[in-house]
Short mmCIF file of C-alpha atoms and ligand atoms in Angstrom, two decimals:
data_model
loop_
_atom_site.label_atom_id
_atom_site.label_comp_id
_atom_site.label_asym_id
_atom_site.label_seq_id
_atom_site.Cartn_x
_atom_site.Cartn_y
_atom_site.Cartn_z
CA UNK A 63 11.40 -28.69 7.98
CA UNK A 64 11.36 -26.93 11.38
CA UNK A 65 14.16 -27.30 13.67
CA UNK A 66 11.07 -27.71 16.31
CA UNK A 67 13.76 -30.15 18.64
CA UNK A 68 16.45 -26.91 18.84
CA UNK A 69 13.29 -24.81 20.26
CA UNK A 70 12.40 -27.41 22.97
CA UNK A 71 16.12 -27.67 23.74
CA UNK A 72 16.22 -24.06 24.27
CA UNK A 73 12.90 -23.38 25.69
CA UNK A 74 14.09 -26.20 28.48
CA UNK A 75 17.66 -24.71 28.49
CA UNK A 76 15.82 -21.50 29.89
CA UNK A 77 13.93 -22.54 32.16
CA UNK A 78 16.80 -24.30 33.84
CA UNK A 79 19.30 -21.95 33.73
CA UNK A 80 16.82 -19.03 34.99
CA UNK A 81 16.84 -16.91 31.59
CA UNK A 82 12.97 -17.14 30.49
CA UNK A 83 9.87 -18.91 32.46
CA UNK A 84 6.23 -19.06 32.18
CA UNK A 85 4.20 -16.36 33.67
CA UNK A 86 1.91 -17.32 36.54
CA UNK A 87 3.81 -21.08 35.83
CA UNK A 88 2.05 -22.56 39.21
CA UNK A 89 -1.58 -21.53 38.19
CA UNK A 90 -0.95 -23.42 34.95
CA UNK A 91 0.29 -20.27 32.87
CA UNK A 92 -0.81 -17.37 31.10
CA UNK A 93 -0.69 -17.79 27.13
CA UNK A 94 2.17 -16.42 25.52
CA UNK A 95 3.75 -14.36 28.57
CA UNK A 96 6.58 -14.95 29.54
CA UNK A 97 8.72 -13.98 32.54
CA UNK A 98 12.81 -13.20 32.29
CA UNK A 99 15.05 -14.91 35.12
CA UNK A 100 17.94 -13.87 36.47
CA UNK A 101 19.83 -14.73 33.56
CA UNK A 102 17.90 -12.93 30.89
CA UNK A 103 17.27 -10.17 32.48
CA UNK A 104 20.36 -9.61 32.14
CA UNK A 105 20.85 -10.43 28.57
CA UNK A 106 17.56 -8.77 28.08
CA UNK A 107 19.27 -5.89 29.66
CA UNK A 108 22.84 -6.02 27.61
CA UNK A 109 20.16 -6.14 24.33
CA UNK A 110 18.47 -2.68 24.82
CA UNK A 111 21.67 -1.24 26.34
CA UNK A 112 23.16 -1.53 23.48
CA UNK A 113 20.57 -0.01 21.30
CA UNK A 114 20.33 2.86 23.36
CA UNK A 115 24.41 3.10 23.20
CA UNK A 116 23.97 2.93 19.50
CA UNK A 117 20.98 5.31 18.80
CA UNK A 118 20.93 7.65 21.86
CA UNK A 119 24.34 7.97 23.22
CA UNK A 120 26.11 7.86 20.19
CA UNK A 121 24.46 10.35 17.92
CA UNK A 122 23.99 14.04 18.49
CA UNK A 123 21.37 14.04 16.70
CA UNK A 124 18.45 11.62 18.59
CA UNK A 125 17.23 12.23 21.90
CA UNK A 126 15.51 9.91 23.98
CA UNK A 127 12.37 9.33 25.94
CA UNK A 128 10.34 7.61 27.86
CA UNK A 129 6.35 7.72 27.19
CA UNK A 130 3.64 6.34 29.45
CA UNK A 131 2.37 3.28 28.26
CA UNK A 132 -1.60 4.54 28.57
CA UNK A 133 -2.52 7.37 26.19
CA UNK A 134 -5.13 9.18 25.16
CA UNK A 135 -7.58 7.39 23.56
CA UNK A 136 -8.07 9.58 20.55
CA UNK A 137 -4.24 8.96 19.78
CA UNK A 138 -5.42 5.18 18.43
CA UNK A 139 -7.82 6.66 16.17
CA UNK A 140 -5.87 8.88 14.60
CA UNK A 141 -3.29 6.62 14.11
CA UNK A 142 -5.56 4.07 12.82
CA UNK A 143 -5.23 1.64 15.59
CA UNK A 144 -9.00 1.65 15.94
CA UNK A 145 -10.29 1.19 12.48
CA UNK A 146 -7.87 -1.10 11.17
CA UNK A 147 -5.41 -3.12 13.68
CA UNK A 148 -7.62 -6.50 13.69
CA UNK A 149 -6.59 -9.70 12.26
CA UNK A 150 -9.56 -11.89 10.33
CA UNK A 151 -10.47 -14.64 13.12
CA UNK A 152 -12.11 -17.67 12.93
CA UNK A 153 -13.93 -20.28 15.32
CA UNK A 154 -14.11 -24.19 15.32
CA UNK A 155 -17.36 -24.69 16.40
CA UNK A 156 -16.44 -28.44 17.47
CA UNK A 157 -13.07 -27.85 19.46
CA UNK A 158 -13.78 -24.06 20.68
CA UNK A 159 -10.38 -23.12 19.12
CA UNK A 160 -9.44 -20.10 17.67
CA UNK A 161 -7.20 -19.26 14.56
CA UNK A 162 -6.43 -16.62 12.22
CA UNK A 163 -8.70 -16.96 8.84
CA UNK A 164 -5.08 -16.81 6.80
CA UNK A 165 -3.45 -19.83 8.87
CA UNK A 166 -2.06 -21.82 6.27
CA UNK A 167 -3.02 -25.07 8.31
CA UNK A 168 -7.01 -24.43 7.37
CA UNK A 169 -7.20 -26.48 4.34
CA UNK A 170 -10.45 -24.95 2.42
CA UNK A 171 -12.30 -21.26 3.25
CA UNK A 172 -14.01 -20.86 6.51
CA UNK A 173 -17.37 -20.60 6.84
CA UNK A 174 -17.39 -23.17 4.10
CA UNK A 175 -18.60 -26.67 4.48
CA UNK A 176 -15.32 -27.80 2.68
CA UNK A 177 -13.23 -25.74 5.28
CA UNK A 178 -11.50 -28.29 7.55
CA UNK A 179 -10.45 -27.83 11.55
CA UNK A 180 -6.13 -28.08 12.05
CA UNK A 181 -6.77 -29.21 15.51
CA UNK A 182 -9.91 -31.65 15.54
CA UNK A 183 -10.13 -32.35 12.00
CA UNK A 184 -13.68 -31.80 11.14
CA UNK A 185 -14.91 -30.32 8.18
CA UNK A 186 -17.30 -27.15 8.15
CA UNK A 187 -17.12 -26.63 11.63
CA UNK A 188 -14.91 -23.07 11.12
CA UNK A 189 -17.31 -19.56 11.20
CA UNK A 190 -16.61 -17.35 8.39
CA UNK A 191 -13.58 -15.11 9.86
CA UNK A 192 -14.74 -11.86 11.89
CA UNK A 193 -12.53 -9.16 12.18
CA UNK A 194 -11.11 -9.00 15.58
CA UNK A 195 -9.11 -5.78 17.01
CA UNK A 196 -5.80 -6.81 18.42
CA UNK A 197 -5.69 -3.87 21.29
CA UNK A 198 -5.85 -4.63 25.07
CA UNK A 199 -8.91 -2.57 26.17
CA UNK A 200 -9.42 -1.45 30.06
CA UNK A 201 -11.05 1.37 31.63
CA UNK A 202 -9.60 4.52 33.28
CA UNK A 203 -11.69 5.49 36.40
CA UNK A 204 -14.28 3.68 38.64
CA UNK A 205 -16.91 3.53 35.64
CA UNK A 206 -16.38 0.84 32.98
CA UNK A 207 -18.25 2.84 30.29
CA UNK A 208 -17.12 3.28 27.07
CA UNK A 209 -16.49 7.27 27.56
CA UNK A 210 -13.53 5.69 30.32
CA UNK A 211 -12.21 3.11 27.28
CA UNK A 212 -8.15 3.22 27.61
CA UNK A 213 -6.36 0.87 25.49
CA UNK A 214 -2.81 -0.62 26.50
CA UNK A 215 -0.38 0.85 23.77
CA UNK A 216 0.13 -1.95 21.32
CA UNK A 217 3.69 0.15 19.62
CA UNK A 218 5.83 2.62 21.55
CA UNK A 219 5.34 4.93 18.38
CA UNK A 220 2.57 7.07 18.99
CA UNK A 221 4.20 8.49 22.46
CA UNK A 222 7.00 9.60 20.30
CA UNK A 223 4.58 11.08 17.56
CA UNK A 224 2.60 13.36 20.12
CA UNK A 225 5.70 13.93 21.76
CA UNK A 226 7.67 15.59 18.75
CA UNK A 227 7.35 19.03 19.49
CA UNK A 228 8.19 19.03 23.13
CA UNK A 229 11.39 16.80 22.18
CA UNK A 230 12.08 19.61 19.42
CA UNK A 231 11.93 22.82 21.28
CA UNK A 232 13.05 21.29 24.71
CA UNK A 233 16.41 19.35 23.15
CA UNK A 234 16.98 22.87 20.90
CA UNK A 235 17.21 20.01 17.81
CA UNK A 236 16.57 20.67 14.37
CA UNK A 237 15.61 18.48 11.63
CA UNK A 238 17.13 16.13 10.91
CA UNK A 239 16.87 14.58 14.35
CA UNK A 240 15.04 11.42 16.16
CA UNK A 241 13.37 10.25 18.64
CA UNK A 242 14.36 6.77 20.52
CA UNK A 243 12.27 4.64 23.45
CA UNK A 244 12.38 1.41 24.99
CA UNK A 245 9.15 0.23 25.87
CA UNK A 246 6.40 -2.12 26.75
CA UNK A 247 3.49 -2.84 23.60
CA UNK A 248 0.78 -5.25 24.27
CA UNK A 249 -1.33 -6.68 21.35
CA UNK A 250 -3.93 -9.40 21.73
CA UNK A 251 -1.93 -11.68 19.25
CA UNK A 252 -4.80 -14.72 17.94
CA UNK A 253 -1.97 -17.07 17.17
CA UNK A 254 1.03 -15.93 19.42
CA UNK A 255 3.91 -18.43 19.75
CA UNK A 256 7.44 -20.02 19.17
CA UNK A 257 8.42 -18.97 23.03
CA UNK A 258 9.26 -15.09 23.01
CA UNK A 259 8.91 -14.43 19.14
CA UNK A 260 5.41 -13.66 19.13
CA UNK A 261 4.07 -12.46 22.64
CA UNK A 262 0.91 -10.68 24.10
CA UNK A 263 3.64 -8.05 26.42
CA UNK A 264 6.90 -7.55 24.99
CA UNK A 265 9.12 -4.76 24.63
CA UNK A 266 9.72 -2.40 21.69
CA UNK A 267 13.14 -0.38 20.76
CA UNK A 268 11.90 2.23 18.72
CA UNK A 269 13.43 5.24 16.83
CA UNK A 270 11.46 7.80 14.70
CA UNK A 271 13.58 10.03 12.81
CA UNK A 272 12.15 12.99 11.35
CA UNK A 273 13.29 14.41 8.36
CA UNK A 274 12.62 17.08 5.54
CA UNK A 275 9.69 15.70 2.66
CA UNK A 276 11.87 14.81 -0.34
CA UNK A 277 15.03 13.80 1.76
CA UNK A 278 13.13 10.65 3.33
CA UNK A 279 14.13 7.77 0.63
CA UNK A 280 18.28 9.01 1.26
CA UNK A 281 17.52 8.78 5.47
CA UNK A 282 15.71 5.41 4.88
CA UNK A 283 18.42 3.48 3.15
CA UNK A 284 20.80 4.70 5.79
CA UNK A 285 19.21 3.54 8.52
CA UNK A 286 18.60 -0.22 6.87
CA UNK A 287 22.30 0.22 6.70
CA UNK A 288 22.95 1.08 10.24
CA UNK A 289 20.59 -1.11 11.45
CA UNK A 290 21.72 -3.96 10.25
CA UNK A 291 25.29 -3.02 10.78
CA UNK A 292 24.01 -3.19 14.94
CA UNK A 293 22.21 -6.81 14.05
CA UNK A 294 25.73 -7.74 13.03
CA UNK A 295 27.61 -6.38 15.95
CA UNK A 296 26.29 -8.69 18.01
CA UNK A 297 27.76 -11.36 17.08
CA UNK A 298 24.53 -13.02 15.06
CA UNK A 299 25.91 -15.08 12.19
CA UNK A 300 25.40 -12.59 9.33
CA UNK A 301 24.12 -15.67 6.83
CA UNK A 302 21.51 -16.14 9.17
CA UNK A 303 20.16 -12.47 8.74
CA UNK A 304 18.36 -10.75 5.14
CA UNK A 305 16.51 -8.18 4.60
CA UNK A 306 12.98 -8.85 3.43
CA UNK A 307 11.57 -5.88 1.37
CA UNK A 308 7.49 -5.45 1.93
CA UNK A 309 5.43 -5.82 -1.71
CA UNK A 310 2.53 -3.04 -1.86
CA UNK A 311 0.08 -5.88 -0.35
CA UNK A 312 1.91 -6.51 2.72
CA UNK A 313 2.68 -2.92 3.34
CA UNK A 314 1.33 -0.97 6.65
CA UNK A 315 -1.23 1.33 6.19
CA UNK A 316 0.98 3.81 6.91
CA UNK A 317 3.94 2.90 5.24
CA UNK A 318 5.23 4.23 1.69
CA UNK A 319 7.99 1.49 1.99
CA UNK A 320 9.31 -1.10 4.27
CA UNK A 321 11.88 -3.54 5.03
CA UNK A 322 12.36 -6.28 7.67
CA UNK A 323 15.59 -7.37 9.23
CA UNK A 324 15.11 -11.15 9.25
CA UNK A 325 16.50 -13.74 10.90
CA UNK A 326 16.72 -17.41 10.37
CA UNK A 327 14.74 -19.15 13.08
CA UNK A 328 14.37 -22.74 13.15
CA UNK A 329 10.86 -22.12 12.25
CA UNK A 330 11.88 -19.92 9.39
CA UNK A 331 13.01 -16.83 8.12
CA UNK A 332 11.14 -14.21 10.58
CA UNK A 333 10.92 -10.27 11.42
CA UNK A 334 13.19 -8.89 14.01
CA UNK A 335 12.80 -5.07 12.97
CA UNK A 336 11.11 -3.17 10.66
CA UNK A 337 12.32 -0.34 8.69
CA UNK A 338 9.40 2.05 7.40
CA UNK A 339 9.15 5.33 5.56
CA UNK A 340 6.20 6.72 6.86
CA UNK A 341 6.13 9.65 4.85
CA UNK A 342 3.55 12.43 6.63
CA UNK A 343 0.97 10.24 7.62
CA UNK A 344 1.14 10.10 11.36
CA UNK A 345 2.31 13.80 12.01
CA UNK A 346 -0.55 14.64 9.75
CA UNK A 347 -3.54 12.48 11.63
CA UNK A 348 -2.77 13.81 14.47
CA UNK A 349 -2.67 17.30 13.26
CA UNK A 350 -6.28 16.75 12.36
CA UNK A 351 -7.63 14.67 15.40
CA UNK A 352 -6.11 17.17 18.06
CA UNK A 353 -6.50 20.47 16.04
CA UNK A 354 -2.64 21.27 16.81
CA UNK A 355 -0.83 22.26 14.02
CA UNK A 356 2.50 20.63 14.18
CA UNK A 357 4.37 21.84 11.39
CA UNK A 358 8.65 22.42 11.93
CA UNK A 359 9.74 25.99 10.62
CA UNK A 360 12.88 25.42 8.60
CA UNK A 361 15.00 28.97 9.66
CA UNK A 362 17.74 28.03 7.32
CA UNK A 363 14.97 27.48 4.15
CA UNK A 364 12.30 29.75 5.39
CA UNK A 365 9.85 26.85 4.69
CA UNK A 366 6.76 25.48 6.97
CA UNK A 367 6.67 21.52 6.60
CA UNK A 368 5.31 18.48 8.33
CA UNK A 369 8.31 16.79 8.76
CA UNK A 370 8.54 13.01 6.94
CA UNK A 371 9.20 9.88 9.56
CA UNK A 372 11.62 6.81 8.97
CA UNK A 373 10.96 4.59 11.60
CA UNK A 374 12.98 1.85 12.97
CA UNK A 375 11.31 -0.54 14.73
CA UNK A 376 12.23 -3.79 16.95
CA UNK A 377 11.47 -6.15 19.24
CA UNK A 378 13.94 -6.52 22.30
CA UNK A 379 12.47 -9.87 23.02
CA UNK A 380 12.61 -10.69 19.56
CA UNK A 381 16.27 -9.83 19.39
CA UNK A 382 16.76 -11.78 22.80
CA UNK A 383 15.34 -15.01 21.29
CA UNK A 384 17.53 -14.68 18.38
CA UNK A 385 21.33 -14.28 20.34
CA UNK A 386 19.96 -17.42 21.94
CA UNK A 387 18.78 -18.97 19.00
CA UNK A 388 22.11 -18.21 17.51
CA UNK A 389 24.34 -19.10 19.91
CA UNK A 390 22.86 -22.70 20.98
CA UNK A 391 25.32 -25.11 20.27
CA UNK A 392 25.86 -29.11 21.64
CA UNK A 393 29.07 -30.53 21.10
CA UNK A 394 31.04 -33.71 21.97
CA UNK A 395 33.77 -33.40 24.46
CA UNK A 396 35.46 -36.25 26.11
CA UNK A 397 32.19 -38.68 25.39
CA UNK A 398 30.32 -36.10 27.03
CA UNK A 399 28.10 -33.12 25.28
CA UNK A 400 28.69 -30.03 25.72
CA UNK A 401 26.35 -27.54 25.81
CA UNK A 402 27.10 -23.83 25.10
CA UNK A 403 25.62 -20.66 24.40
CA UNK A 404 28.05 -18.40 22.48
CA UNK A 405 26.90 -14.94 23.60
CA UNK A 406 29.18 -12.27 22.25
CA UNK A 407 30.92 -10.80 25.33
CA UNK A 408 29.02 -7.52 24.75
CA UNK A 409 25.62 -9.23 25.41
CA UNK A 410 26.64 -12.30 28.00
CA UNK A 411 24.66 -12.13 31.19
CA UNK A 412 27.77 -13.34 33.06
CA UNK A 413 31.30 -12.09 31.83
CA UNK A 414 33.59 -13.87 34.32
CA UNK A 415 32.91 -16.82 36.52
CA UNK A 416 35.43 -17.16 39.73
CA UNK A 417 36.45 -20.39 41.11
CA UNK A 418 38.65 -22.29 43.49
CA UNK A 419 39.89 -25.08 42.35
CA UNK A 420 39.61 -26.86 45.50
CA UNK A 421 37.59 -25.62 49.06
CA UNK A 422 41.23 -25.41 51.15
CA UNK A 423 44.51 -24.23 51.23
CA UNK A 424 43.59 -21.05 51.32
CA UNK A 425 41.82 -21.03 47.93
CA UNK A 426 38.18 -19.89 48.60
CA UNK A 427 39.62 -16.48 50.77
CA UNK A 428 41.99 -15.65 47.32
CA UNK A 429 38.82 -16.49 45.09
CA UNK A 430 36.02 -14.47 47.15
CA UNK A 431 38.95 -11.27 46.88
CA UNK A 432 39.33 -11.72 43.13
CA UNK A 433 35.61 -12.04 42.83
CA UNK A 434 34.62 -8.83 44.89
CA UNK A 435 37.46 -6.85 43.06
CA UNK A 436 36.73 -8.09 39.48
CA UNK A 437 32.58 -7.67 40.39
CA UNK A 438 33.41 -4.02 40.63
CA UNK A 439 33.63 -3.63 36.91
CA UNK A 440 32.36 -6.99 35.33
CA UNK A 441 29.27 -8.80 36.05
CA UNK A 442 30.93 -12.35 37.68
CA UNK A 443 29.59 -14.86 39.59
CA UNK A 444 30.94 -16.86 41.87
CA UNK A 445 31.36 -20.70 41.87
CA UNK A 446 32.96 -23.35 44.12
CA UNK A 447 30.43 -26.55 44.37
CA UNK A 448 31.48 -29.36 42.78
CA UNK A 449 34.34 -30.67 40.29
CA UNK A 450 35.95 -27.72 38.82
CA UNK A 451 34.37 -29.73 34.90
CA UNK A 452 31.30 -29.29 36.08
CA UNK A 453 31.33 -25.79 36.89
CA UNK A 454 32.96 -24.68 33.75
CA UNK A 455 30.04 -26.43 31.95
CA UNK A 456 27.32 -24.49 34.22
CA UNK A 457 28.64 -21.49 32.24
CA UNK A 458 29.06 -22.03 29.29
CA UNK A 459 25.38 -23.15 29.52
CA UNK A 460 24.64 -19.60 30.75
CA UNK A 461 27.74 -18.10 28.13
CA UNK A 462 30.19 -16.55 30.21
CA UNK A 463 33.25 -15.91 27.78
CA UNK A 464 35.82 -16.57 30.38
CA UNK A 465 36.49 -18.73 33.94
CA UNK A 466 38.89 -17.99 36.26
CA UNK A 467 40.36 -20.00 38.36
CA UNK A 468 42.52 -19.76 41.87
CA UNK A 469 44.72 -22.78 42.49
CA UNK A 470 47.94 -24.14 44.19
CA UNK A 471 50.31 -21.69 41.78
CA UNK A 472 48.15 -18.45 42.64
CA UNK A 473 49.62 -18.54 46.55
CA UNK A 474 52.82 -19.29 45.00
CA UNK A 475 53.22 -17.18 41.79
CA UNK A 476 50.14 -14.79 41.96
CA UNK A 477 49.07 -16.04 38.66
CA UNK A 478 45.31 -17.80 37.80
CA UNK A 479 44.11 -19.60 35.16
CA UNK A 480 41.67 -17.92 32.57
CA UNK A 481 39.86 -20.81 30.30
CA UNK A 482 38.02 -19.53 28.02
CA UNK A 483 34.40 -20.46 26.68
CA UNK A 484 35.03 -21.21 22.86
CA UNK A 485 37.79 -22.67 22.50
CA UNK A 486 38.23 -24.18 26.29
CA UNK A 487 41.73 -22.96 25.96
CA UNK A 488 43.18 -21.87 29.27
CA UNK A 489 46.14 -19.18 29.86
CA UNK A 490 48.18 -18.27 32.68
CA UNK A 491 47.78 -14.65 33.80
CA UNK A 492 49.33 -12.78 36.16
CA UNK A 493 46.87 -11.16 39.05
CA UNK A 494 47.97 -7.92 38.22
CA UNK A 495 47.26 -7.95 34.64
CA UNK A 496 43.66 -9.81 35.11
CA UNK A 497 41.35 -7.11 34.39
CA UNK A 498 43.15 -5.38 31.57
CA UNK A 499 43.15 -9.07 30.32
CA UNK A 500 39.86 -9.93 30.00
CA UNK A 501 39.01 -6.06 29.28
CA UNK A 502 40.67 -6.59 26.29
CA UNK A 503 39.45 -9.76 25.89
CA UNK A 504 35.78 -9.05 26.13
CA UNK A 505 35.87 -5.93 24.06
CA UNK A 506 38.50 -6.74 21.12
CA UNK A 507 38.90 -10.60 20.49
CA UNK A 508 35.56 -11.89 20.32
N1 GAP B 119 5.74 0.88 15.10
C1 GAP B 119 5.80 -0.08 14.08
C2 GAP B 119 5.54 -1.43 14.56
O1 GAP B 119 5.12 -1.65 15.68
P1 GAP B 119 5.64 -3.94 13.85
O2 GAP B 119 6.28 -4.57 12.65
O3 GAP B 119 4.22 -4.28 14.12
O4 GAP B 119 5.86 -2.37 13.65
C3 GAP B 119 7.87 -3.94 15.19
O5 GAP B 119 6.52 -4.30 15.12
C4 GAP B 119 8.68 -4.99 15.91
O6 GAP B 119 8.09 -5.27 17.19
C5 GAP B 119 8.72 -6.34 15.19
O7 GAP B 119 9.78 -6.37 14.26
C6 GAP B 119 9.00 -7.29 16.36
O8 GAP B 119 10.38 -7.35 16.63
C7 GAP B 119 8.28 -6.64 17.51
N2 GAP B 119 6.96 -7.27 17.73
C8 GAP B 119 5.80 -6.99 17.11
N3 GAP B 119 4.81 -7.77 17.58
C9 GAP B 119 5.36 -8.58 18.51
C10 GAP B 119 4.85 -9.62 19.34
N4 GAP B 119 3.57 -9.97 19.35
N5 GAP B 119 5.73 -10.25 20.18
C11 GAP B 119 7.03 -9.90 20.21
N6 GAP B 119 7.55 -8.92 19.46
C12 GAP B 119 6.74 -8.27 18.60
#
């Protein structure tokens, strides 16, 4: 059974602590988009910094780039965008709603008279299911014909693919070598959902690594390896995570093999990235539509060779929903709940919230100095309405590891208090040792 009550809780959680609201909320909303607040932009933010730590900055051997998000039409023919990215749709003819022909809520087969309506319950009103292309079409240029057809990119892929020679012989790389970008993919999604899982924008963190033919199976277990490996560094519980290997009928059209990185969601076990081998098949399609060849010249072997892909593919919103997901937790504390999000340090929004315990005795002037010093190397924020309780709760709603606190001793001793998030435990520390503190803190202990 769905854990549909953790979803609401979250979903509300969101909107009141500024990490995800509705777009266009006051005109009544736009279906599945969705707009990231103050707070998760920032987490947002932490997410794809660290996958470009981990697959740009890191390696010698990936470069990065950033491709525009309109391309040339012909690119979504060759890679098969045109001819074969549609879902089966079908209409009730009662209701005027829309579903995909495969939702397992239709009991019976539309167009049927036995097929029945999940929403208004009658029988034979659904259309026998008509294919329906899940690309965002617009028009390039004052004429809306279809010679000015532009589609909005629905994967960050392709830019990569067409970019693979200038990447090569501009970054003096050899193969083996990859490709990252973070980017923007829009697909007309017929039954979008569960918040920011399944969107009509989101944002894609993709890496195509191109390797020599034969070599590809070796380069595609290591990378479910490392990928996962990142899934675990932050923080997600690892028995919430499998890997979900695709059977011949699921795969991609252009995949020889594929696995997903799943995650337990309280609506199930879902996709967060997939892992494909995608052998030659996008290299060579667009090779053929563009009449380029784009073959790599081995020096070392002396050997011509489209060069094999292993792609790793996910979804920064999709990876955004699941720290939050994961880190939701209530508990009881003094007859009160206690509501917390358990961000590992490396992805909190907030690291350090600053407070005076009281507004007086010189409190607020020590606090504001702490906060503009520490603000220089850790994002903080700043708190001194209400009981100190209180504000300690506001972040661990928003998961800031660690408080700080100026009271009566600091003016005395130079020491504050540091309460932590987890465990509400709360140490003395010495002024001077604050920030090598909590560095060590955010970067070792959690
Ligand atoms: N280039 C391969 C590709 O796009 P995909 O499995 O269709 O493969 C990869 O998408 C990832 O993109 C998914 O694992 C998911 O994280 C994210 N994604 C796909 N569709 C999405 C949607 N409608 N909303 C949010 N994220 C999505």
């Amino acid at each position: 059974m769905a854990d549909t009550s953790l979803m609401d809780k979250l979903v509300s959680l969101c909107k009141r602590r500024g990490f995800v609201f509705q777009s266009s909320e006051i005109y009544g909303g736009l279906g599945s988009v969705w707009d990231y607040g103050p707070l998760g932009v920032e987490l947002k933010r932490n997410v794809k910094d660290r996958w470009w730590d981990a697959m740009v900055h890191a390696r010698d051997d990936i470069e990065g780039l950033d491709a525009a998000i309109l391309m040339h039409p012909k690119v979504w023919e060759a890679s098969g965008h045109v001819a074969g990215f549609t879902d089966p749709l079908v209409d009730c003819r009662q209701c005027k709603n829309r579903f995909r022909a495969d939702d397992p809520r239709i009991k019976g087969t539309p167009g049927q008279p036995d097929a029945q309506c999940p929403v208004c319950g009658t029988r034979g009103s659904l259309t026998e299911p008509r294919m329906f292309n899940l690309m965002f079409k617009t028009f390039m240029g004052p004429v809306e014909d279809s010679a000015a057809v532009v589609y909005l990119r629905p994967e960050t892929a392709q830019g990569i693919y067409v970019n693979y020679l200038n990447v090569l012989q501009s970054s003096r790389q050899r193969i083996p070598f990859g490709i990252a970008q973070i980017g923007k993919a829009f697909r007309n999604e017929i039954t979008p959902g569960n918040f920011i899982f399944r969107t009509r924008e989101f944002e894609q963190m993709e890496m195509q690594f191109f390797v020599q033919p034969g070599t590809d199976s070796e380069w595609f277990d290591k990378w479910r390896e490392w990928r996962m490996e990142w899934h675990r560094s932050l923080g997600l519980n690892p028995a919430r995570l499998q890997w979900h290997q695709h059977s011949g009928s699921e795969l991609a059209h252009y995949a020889r093999a594929a696995f997903d990185v799943q995650y337990q969601f309280p609506f199930g076990w879902q996709e967060i990235e997939g892992i494909h081998n995608r052998g030659d098949f996008d290299l060579s399609r667009h090779q053929e539509y563009s009449g380029k060849k784009l073959e790599y010249f081995d020096q070392a072997q002396n050997q011509r060779y489209l060069p094999y892909i292993v792609e790793t593919s996910a979804g920064a919103d999709r990876v955004t929903l699941t720290l939050l997901v994961d880190a939701y937790r209530e508990e009881e504390v003094e007859g009160e709940t206690r509501v917390v999000l358990g961000f590992h340090p490396s992805v909190a929004p907030i690291k350090t919230g600053v407070f005076p315990l009281v507004k007086k005795d010189g409190m607020p002037e020590l606090a504001t100095t702490l906060y503009h010093d520490l603000r220089k190397q850790l994002s903080c924020f700043y708190d001194d309405s209400g009981a100190i309780g209180r504000r300690y709760r506001r972040m661990d709603e928003a998961g800031t590891p660690f408080g700080v606190t100026v009271d009566g001793e600091t003016t005395m001793n130079q020491t504050v208090t540091v309460r932590h998030r987890d465990t509400m435990q709360q140490d003395r520390v010495a002024l001077g040792q604050l920030m090598p503190y909590l560095r060590d803190k955010l970067n070792v202990d959690y």
